[in-house]
Amino acid sequence: MEQQETKNDQVMYRTAGTSLIIILPPEVDDHNCKGIARDTEEYIKSRVVKRMVFDFTKTGFMDSAGIGVLLGRYKRMRELGGEVVVTGEDQRIERILKISGIYQIIRRI
């Protein structure tokens, strides 16, 4: 199983087999969401990605731009026959994901 780590704008990317794990920064907002969308698209184009895991372990804040990235990556992975999952949410992030309806389309692990 290959593992690779890169860091862009406080975001860590790790691959494990066909999974891309995105370790999100303390704040997920407009400032870094464009980079996350761009970087994940590069991973999709350069290797086989069947599962995208958004790890919120280090994240305490997320705005609507973060919801937009999750929705965009969900749609993209669905086109490719893959899935998006989330993990590591604290109570604040969990509340945001519940209110936004993300949990109705993206599952938690």
mmCIF file of N, CA and C in Angstrom:
data_model
loop_
_atom_site.group_PDB
_atom_site.id
_atom_site.type_symbol
_atom_site.label_atom_id
_atom_site.label_comp_id
_atom_site.label_asym_id
_atom_site.label_seq_id
_atom_site.Cartn_x
_atom_site.Cartn_y
_atom_site.Cartn_z
ATOM 1 N N MET A 1 0.830 -1.167 0.000
ATOM 2 C CA MET A 1 0.000 0.000 0.000
ATOM 3 C C MET A 1 0.887 1.247 0.000
ATOM 4 N N GLU A 2 0.720 2.074 -0.971
ATOM 5 C CA GLU A 2 1.513 3.291 -1.102
ATOM 6 C C GLU A 2 0.990 4.358 -0.157
ATOM 7 N N GLN A 3 1.900 5.090 0.442
ATOM 8 C CA GLN A 3 1.488 6.213 1.276
ATOM 9 C C GLN A 3 2.359 7.401 0.926
ATOM 10 N N GLN A 4 1.734 8.510 0.778
ATOM 11 C CA GLN A 4 2.412 9.710 0.339
ATOM 12 C C GLN A 4 1.787 10.870 1.085
ATOM 13 N N GLU A 5 2.598 11.817 1.501
ATOM 14 C CA GLU A 5 2.047 12.976 2.184
ATOM 15 C C GLU A 5 2.557 14.245 1.537
ATOM 16 N N THR A 6 1.664 15.156 1.319
ATOM 17 C CA THR A 6 2.044 16.483 0.854
ATOM 18 C C THR A 6 1.242 17.483 1.663
ATOM 19 N N LYS A 7 1.783 18.669 1.777
ATOM 20 C CA LYS A 7 1.103 19.697 2.561
ATOM 21 C C LYS A 7 1.005 20.957 1.725
ATOM 22 N N ASN A 8 -0.198 21.443 1.569
ATOM 23 C CA ASN A 8 -0.453 22.692 0.856
ATOM 24 C C ASN A 8 -1.388 23.522 1.703
ATOM 25 N N ASP A 9 -0.985 24.747 2.045
ATOM 26 C CA ASP A 9 -1.878 25.676 2.750
ATOM 27 C C ASP A 9 -2.464 25.039 4.009
ATOM 28 N N GLN A 10 -1.633 24.328 4.770
ATOM 29 C CA GLN A 10 -2.013 23.651 6.018
ATOM 30 C C GLN A 10 -2.902 22.427 5.801
ATOM 31 N N VAL A 11 -3.066 21.998 4.588
ATOM 32 C CA VAL A 11 -3.858 20.805 4.289
ATOM 33 C C VAL A 11 -2.881 19.674 3.986
ATOM 34 N N MET A 12 -3.102 18.528 4.625
ATOM 35 C CA MET A 12 -2.252 17.361 4.389
ATOM 36 C C MET A 12 -3.005 16.368 3.513
ATOM 37 N N TYR A 13 -2.308 15.805 2.535
ATOM 38 C CA TYR A 13 -2.892 14.802 1.650
ATOM 39 C C TYR A 13 -2.083 13.524 1.802
ATOM 40 N N ARG A 14 -2.772 12.412 1.981
ATOM 41 C CA ARG A 14 -2.112 11.123 2.104
ATOM 42 C C ARG A 14 -2.874 10.117 1.255
ATOM 43 N N THR A 15 -2.157 9.282 0.560
ATOM 44 C CA THR A 15 -2.816 8.226 -0.205
ATOM 45 C C THR A 15 -2.544 6.882 0.464
ATOM 46 N N ALA A 16 -3.536 6.029 0.413
ATOM 47 C CA ALA A 16 -3.426 4.665 0.921
ATOM 48 C C ALA A 16 -4.229 3.796 -0.030
ATOM 49 N N GLY A 17 -3.535 3.092 -0.903
ATOM 50 C CA GLY A 17 -4.233 2.315 -1.928
ATOM 51 C C GLY A 17 -5.001 3.253 -2.835
ATOM 52 N N THR A 18 -6.296 3.057 -2.943
ATOM 53 C CA THR A 18 -7.125 3.915 -3.792
ATOM 54 C C THR A 18 -7.858 4.995 -2.986
ATOM 55 N N SER A 19 -7.440 5.174 -1.732
ATOM 56 C CA SER A 19 -8.045 6.214 -0.885
ATOM 57 C C SER A 19 -7.150 7.446 -0.851
ATOM 58 N N LEU A 20 -7.773 8.601 -0.895
ATOM 59 C CA LEU A 20 -7.095 9.875 -0.698
ATOM 60 C C LEU A 20 -7.627 10.445 0.610
ATOM 61 N N ILE A 21 -6.733 10.623 1.571
ATOM 62 C CA ILE A 21 -7.108 11.152 2.876
ATOM 63 C C ILE A 21 -6.695 12.617 2.912
ATOM 64 N N ILE A 22 -7.653 13.486 3.196
ATOM 65 C CA ILE A 22 -7.421 14.922 3.254
ATOM 66 C C ILE A 22 -7.532 15.332 4.714
ATOM 67 N N ILE A 23 -6.404 15.657 5.329
ATOM 68 C CA ILE A 23 -6.389 16.090 6.726
ATOM 69 C C ILE A 23 -6.526 17.609 6.706
ATOM 70 N N LEU A 24 -7.688 18.051 7.115
ATOM 71 C CA LEU A 24 -8.050 19.452 6.983
ATOM 72 C C LEU A 24 -7.405 20.317 8.064
ATOM 73 N N PRO A 25 -7.229 21.610 7.769
ATOM 74 C CA PRO A 25 -6.608 22.536 8.718
ATOM 75 C C PRO A 25 -7.588 22.974 9.808
ATOM 76 N N PRO A 26 -7.126 23.765 10.785
ATOM 77 C CA PRO A 26 -8.011 24.239 11.851
ATOM 78 C C PRO A 26 -9.224 25.028 11.346
ATOM 79 N N GLU A 27 -9.072 25.761 10.260
ATOM 80 C CA GLU A 27 -10.185 26.504 9.681
ATOM 81 C C GLU A 27 -10.355 26.113 8.218
ATOM 82 N N VAL A 28 -11.557 25.704 7.868
ATOM 83 C CA VAL A 28 -11.884 25.374 6.483
ATOM 84 C C VAL A 28 -12.816 26.485 6.000
ATOM 85 N N ASP A 29 -12.255 27.361 5.177
ATOM 86 C CA ASP A 29 -13.010 28.524 4.727
ATOM 87 C C ASP A 29 -12.639 28.866 3.284
ATOM 88 N N ASP A 30 -13.164 29.976 2.822
ATOM 89 C CA ASP A 30 -12.928 30.395 1.441
ATOM 90 C C ASP A 30 -11.444 30.495 1.109
ATOM 91 N N HIS A 31 -10.646 30.842 2.093
ATOM 92 C CA HIS A 31 -9.203 31.012 1.895
ATOM 93 C C HIS A 31 -8.531 29.739 1.380
ATOM 94 N N ASN A 32 -8.925 28.582 1.908
ATOM 95 C CA ASN A 32 -8.244 27.352 1.511
ATOM 96 C C ASN A 32 -9.090 26.370 0.704
ATOM 97 N N CYS A 33 -10.384 26.637 0.551
ATOM 98 C CA CYS A 33 -11.248 25.680 -0.155
ATOM 99 C C CYS A 33 -10.949 25.569 -1.648
ATOM 100 N N LYS A 34 -10.597 26.666 -2.277
ATOM 101 C CA LYS A 34 -10.262 26.596 -3.708
ATOM 102 C C LYS A 34 -9.047 25.696 -3.919
ATOM 103 N N GLY A 35 -8.078 25.810 -3.017
ATOM 104 C CA GLY A 35 -6.889 24.963 -3.096
ATOM 105 C C GLY A 35 -7.214 23.501 -2.869
ATOM 106 N N ILE A 36 -8.115 23.217 -1.940
ATOM 107 C CA ILE A 36 -8.513 21.827 -1.676
ATOM 108 C C ILE A 36 -9.183 21.232 -2.907
ATOM 109 N N ALA A 37 -10.091 21.980 -3.522
ATOM 110 C CA ALA A 37 -10.765 21.493 -4.738
ATOM 111 C C ALA A 37 -9.747 21.255 -5.851
ATOM 112 N N ARG A 38 -8.829 22.183 -6.034
ATOM 113 C CA ARG A 38 -7.809 22.059 -7.080
ATOM 114 C C ARG A 38 -6.886 20.866 -6.810
ATOM 115 N N ASP A 39 -6.398 20.759 -5.573
ATOM 116 C CA ASP A 39 -5.461 19.683 -5.238
ATOM 117 C C ASP A 39 -6.108 18.306 -5.350
ATOM 118 N N THR A 40 -7.348 18.170 -4.878
ATOM 119 C CA THR A 40 -8.000 16.866 -4.969
ATOM 120 C C THR A 40 -8.257 16.483 -6.420
ATOM 121 N N GLU A 41 -8.557 17.464 -7.248
ATOM 122 C CA GLU A 41 -8.751 17.184 -8.682
ATOM 123 C C GLU A 41 -7.445 16.685 -9.304
ATOM 124 N N GLU A 42 -6.320 17.262 -8.905
ATOM 125 C CA GLU A 42 -5.021 16.792 -9.409
ATOM 126 C C GLU A 42 -4.761 15.354 -8.995
ATOM 127 N N TYR A 43 -5.099 15.005 -7.758
ATOM 128 C CA TYR A 43 -4.940 13.613 -7.317
ATOM 129 C C TYR A 43 -5.820 12.687 -8.146
ATOM 130 N N ILE A 44 -7.067 13.092 -8.387
ATOM 131 C CA ILE A 44 -7.986 12.271 -9.182
ATOM 132 C C ILE A 44 -7.420 12.039 -10.584
ATOM 133 N N LYS A 45 -6.837 13.056 -11.178
ATOM 134 C CA LYS A 45 -6.305 12.946 -12.533
ATOM 135 C C LYS A 45 -5.010 12.146 -12.595
ATOM 136 N N SER A 46 -4.252 12.132 -11.517
ATOM 137 C CA SER A 46 -2.938 11.496 -11.562
ATOM 138 C C SER A 46 -2.918 10.055 -11.055
ATOM 139 N N ARG A 47 -3.968 9.612 -10.414
ATOM 140 C CA ARG A 47 -4.003 8.231 -9.902
ATOM 141 C C ARG A 47 -5.449 7.789 -9.714
ATOM 142 N N VAL A 48 -5.614 6.510 -9.445
ATOM 143 C CA VAL A 48 -6.946 5.972 -9.217
ATOM 144 C C VAL A 48 -7.356 6.294 -7.784
ATOM 145 N N VAL A 49 -8.397 7.086 -7.644
ATOM 146 C CA VAL A 49 -8.949 7.422 -6.332
ATOM 147 C C VAL A 49 -10.393 6.940 -6.309
ATOM 148 N N LYS A 50 -10.680 6.012 -5.412
ATOM 149 C CA LYS A 50 -12.039 5.475 -5.291
ATOM 150 C C LYS A 50 -12.735 5.971 -4.026
ATOM 151 N N ARG A 51 -11.945 6.459 -3.075
ATOM 152 C CA ARG A 51 -12.526 6.969 -1.833
ATOM 153 C C ARG A 51 -11.766 8.212 -1.408
ATOM 154 N N MET A 52 -12.531 9.259 -1.102
ATOM 155 C CA MET A 52 -11.955 10.495 -0.601
ATOM 156 C C MET A 52 -12.416 10.639 0.848
ATOM 157 N N VAL A 53 -11.449 10.698 1.765
ATOM 158 C CA VAL A 53 -11.742 10.781 3.196
ATOM 159 C C VAL A 53 -11.377 12.177 3.686
ATOM 160 N N PHE A 54 -12.365 12.934 4.134
ATOM 161 C CA PHE A 54 -12.115 14.253 4.711
ATOM 162 C C PHE A 54 -12.001 14.085 6.219
ATOM 163 N N ASP A 55 -10.799 14.321 6.747
ATOM 164 C CA ASP A 55 -10.505 14.147 8.167
ATOM 165 C C ASP A 55 -10.572 15.506 8.863
ATOM 166 N N PHE A 56 -11.558 15.678 9.736
ATOM 167 C CA PHE A 56 -11.794 16.932 10.451
ATOM 168 C C PHE A 56 -11.158 16.945 11.840
ATOM 169 N N THR A 57 -10.278 16.012 12.153
ATOM 170 C CA THR A 57 -9.711 15.897 13.494
ATOM 171 C C THR A 57 -9.112 17.213 14.000
ATOM 172 N N LYS A 58 -8.455 17.963 13.132
ATOM 173 C CA LYS A 58 -7.794 19.212 13.535
ATOM 174 C C LYS A 58 -8.660 20.449 13.295
ATOM 175 N N THR A 59 -9.865 20.271 12.791
ATOM 176 C CA THR A 59 -10.700 21.391 12.355
ATOM 177 C C THR A 59 -11.704 21.808 13.429
ATOM 178 N N GLY A 60 -11.755 23.114 13.707
ATOM 179 C CA GLY A 60 -12.699 23.648 14.661
ATOM 180 C C GLY A 60 -13.682 24.625 14.046
ATOM 181 N N PHE A 61 -13.415 25.026 12.788
ATOM 182 C CA PHE A 61 -14.282 25.994 12.118
ATOM 183 C C PHE A 61 -14.423 25.623 10.648
ATOM 184 N N MET A 62 -15.649 25.725 10.152
ATOM 185 C CA MET A 62 -15.883 25.537 8.723
ATOM 186 C C MET A 62 -17.048 26.431 8.321
ATOM 187 N N ASP A 63 -16.897 27.123 7.191
ATOM 188 C CA ASP A 63 -17.990 27.961 6.692
ATOM 189 C C ASP A 63 -18.624 27.311 5.468
ATOM 190 N N SER A 64 -19.482 28.056 4.791
ATOM 191 C CA SER A 64 -20.218 27.510 3.653
ATOM 192 C C SER A 64 -19.296 27.082 2.505
ATOM 193 N N ALA A 65 -18.120 27.680 2.410
ATOM 194 C CA ALA A 65 -17.169 27.260 1.373
ATOM 195 C C ALA A 65 -16.751 25.803 1.596
ATOM 196 N N GLY A 66 -16.624 25.402 2.852
ATOM 197 C CA GLY A 66 -16.289 24.009 3.166
ATOM 198 C C GLY A 66 -17.391 23.055 2.746
ATOM 199 N N ILE A 67 -18.639 23.452 2.979
ATOM 200 C CA ILE A 67 -19.783 22.649 2.532
ATOM 201 C C ILE A 67 -19.741 22.522 1.011
ATOM 202 N N GLY A 68 -19.425 23.624 0.340
ATOM 203 C CA GLY A 68 -19.340 23.610 -1.118
ATOM 204 C C GLY A 68 -18.280 22.652 -1.629
ATOM 205 N N VAL A 69 -17.135 22.607 -0.960
ATOM 206 C CA VAL A 69 -16.079 21.670 -1.367
ATOM 207 C C VAL A 69 -16.544 20.236 -1.177
ATOM 208 N N LEU A 70 -17.161 19.941 -0.041
ATOM 209 C CA LEU A 70 -17.652 18.579 0.184
ATOM 210 C C LEU A 70 -18.665 18.178 -0.881
ATOM 211 N N LEU A 71 -19.599 19.066 -1.195
ATOM 212 C CA LEU A 71 -20.597 18.760 -2.224
ATOM 213 C C LEU A 71 -19.953 18.573 -3.595
ATOM 214 N N GLY A 72 -19.016 19.453 -3.928
ATOM 215 C CA GLY A 72 -18.335 19.348 -5.217
ATOM 216 C C GLY A 72 -17.539 18.060 -5.354
ATOM 217 N N ARG A 73 -16.838 17.685 -4.293
ATOM 218 C CA ARG A 73 -16.048 16.444 -4.325
ATOM 219 C C ARG A 73 -16.968 15.237 -4.336
ATOM 220 N N TYR A 74 -18.106 15.316 -3.639
ATOM 221 C CA TYR A 74 -19.092 14.237 -3.663
ATOM 222 C C TYR A 74 -19.590 14.005 -5.088
ATOM 223 N N LYS A 75 -19.982 15.082 -5.762
ATOM 224 C CA LYS A 75 -20.475 14.961 -7.138
ATOM 225 C C LYS A 75 -19.399 14.400 -8.052
ATOM 226 N N ARG A 76 -18.179 14.879 -7.893
ATOM 227 C CA ARG A 76 -17.073 14.417 -8.756
ATOM 228 C C ARG A 76 -16.781 12.935 -8.536
ATOM 229 N N MET A 77 -16.725 12.512 -7.279
ATOM 230 C CA MET A 77 -16.431 11.109 -6.989
ATOM 231 C C MET A 77 -17.581 10.214 -7.445
ATOM 232 N N ARG A 78 -18.806 10.706 -7.344
ATOM 233 C CA ARG A 78 -19.947 9.930 -7.827
ATOM 234 C C ARG A 78 -19.844 9.683 -9.323
ATOM 235 N N GLU A 79 -19.406 10.713 -10.067
ATOM 236 C CA GLU A 79 -19.196 10.563 -11.514
ATOM 237 C C GLU A 79 -18.191 9.464 -11.816
ATOM 238 N N LEU A 80 -17.216 9.305 -10.928
ATOM 239 C CA LEU A 80 -16.141 8.333 -11.137
ATOM 240 C C LEU A 80 -16.422 6.978 -10.489
ATOM 241 N N GLY A 81 -17.595 6.836 -9.891
ATOM 242 C CA GLY A 81 -17.941 5.570 -9.244
ATOM 243 C C GLY A 81 -17.301 5.399 -7.882
ATOM 244 N N GLY A 82 -16.876 6.496 -7.277
ATOM 245 C CA GLY A 82 -16.245 6.442 -5.962
ATOM 246 C C GLY A 82 -17.137 7.042 -4.893
ATOM 247 N N GLU A 83 -16.548 7.274 -3.724
ATOM 248 C CA GLU A 83 -17.317 7.824 -2.622
ATOM 249 C C GLU A 83 -16.502 8.840 -1.835
ATOM 250 N N VAL A 84 -17.216 9.659 -1.081
ATOM 251 C CA VAL A 84 -16.620 10.611 -0.158
ATOM 252 C C VAL A 84 -17.151 10.268 1.224
ATOM 253 N N VAL A 85 -16.254 10.260 2.212
ATOM 254 C CA VAL A 85 -16.648 10.030 3.599
ATOM 255 C C VAL A 85 -15.995 11.095 4.471
ATOM 256 N N VAL A 86 -16.553 11.285 5.663
ATOM 257 C CA VAL A 86 -15.980 12.235 6.620
ATOM 258 C C VAL A 86 -15.668 11.504 7.914
ATOM 259 N N THR A 87 -14.692 12.034 8.652
ATOM 260 C CA THR A 87 -14.305 11.448 9.931
ATOM 261 C C THR A 87 -13.717 12.539 10.824
ATOM 262 N N GLY A 88 -13.711 12.276 12.123
ATOM 263 C CA GLY A 88 -13.031 13.145 13.067
ATOM 264 C C GLY A 88 -13.721 14.448 13.407
ATOM 265 N N GLU A 89 -15.020 14.572 13.150
ATOM 266 C CA GLU A 89 -15.723 15.823 13.411
ATOM 267 C C GLU A 89 -15.896 16.052 14.914
ATOM 268 N N ASP A 90 -15.646 17.297 15.361
ATOM 269 C CA ASP A 90 -16.007 17.656 16.726
ATOM 270 C C ASP A 90 -17.476 18.075 16.728
ATOM 271 N N GLN A 91 -17.992 18.489 17.880
ATOM 272 C CA GLN A 91 -19.426 18.817 17.975
ATOM 273 C C GLN A 91 -19.818 19.976 17.071
ATOM 274 N N ARG A 92 -18.950 20.985 16.941
ATOM 275 C CA ARG A 92 -19.292 22.137 16.094
ATOM 276 C C ARG A 92 -19.376 21.735 14.629
ATOM 277 N N ILE A 93 -18.387 20.974 14.153
ATOM 278 C CA ILE A 93 -18.377 20.543 12.746
ATOM 279 C C ILE A 93 -19.539 19.583 12.499
ATOM 280 N N GLU A 94 -19.775 18.688 13.436
ATOM 281 C CA GLU A 94 -20.889 17.746 13.304
ATOM 282 C C GLU A 94 -22.212 18.507 13.154
ATOM 283 N N ARG A 95 -22.391 19.541 13.946
ATOM 284 C CA ARG A 95 -23.620 20.345 13.879
ATOM 285 C C ARG A 95 -23.765 21.001 12.501
ATOM 286 N N ILE A 96 -22.676 21.556 11.989
ATOM 287 C CA ILE A 96 -22.696 22.193 10.666
ATOM 288 C C ILE A 96 -23.070 21.169 9.594
ATOM 289 N N LEU A 97 -22.482 19.975 9.685
ATOM 290 C CA LEU A 97 -22.755 18.941 8.689
ATOM 291 C C LEU A 97 -24.196 18.437 8.783
ATOM 292 N N LYS A 98 -24.724 18.353 9.995
ATOM 293 C CA LYS A 98 -26.125 17.942 10.162
ATOM 294 C C LYS A 98 -27.070 18.989 9.583
ATOM 295 N N ILE A 99 -26.860 20.247 9.968
ATOM 296 C CA ILE A 99 -27.745 21.329 9.518
ATOM 297 C C ILE A 99 -27.729 21.457 7.990
ATOM 298 N N SER A 100 -26.552 21.274 7.398
ATOM 299 C CA SER A 100 -26.419 21.433 5.948
ATOM 300 C C SER A 100 -26.978 20.246 5.164
ATOM 301 N N GLY A 101 -27.237 19.134 5.845
ATOM 302 C CA GLY A 101 -27.744 17.947 5.165
ATOM 303 C C GLY A 101 -26.661 17.064 4.564
ATOM 304 N N ILE A 102 -25.410 17.368 4.837
ATOM 305 C CA ILE A 102 -24.296 16.573 4.280
ATOM 306 C C ILE A 102 -24.414 15.106 4.663
ATOM 307 N N TYR A 103 -24.807 14.834 5.913
ATOM 308 C CA TYR A 103 -24.886 13.445 6.356
ATOM 309 C C TYR A 103 -25.935 12.632 5.598
ATOM 310 N N GLN A 104 -26.810 13.290 4.878
ATOM 311 C CA GLN A 104 -27.797 12.549 4.082
ATOM 312 C C GLN A 104 -27.177 11.971 2.813
ATOM 313 N N ILE A 105 -26.032 12.512 2.395
ATOM 314 C CA ILE A 105 -25.397 12.016 1.163
ATOM 315 C C ILE A 105 -23.971 11.506 1.389
ATOM 316 N N ILE A 106 -23.320 11.970 2.435
ATOM 317 C CA ILE A 106 -21.940 11.566 2.734
ATOM 318 C C ILE A 106 -21.927 10.890 4.089
ATOM 319 N N ARG A 107 -21.375 9.699 4.121
ATOM 320 C CA ARG A 107 -21.413 8.962 5.381
ATOM 321 C C ARG A 107 -20.182 9.234 6.246
ATOM 322 N N ARG A 108 -20.337 8.962 7.513
ATOM 323 C CA ARG A 108 -19.251 9.117 8.483
ATOM 324 C C ARG A 108 -18.568 7.776 8.688
ATOM 325 N N ILE A 109 -17.280 7.849 8.937
ATOM 326 C CA ILE A 109 -16.576 6.607 9.320
ATOM 327 C C ILE A 109 -15.834 6.848 10.619
#
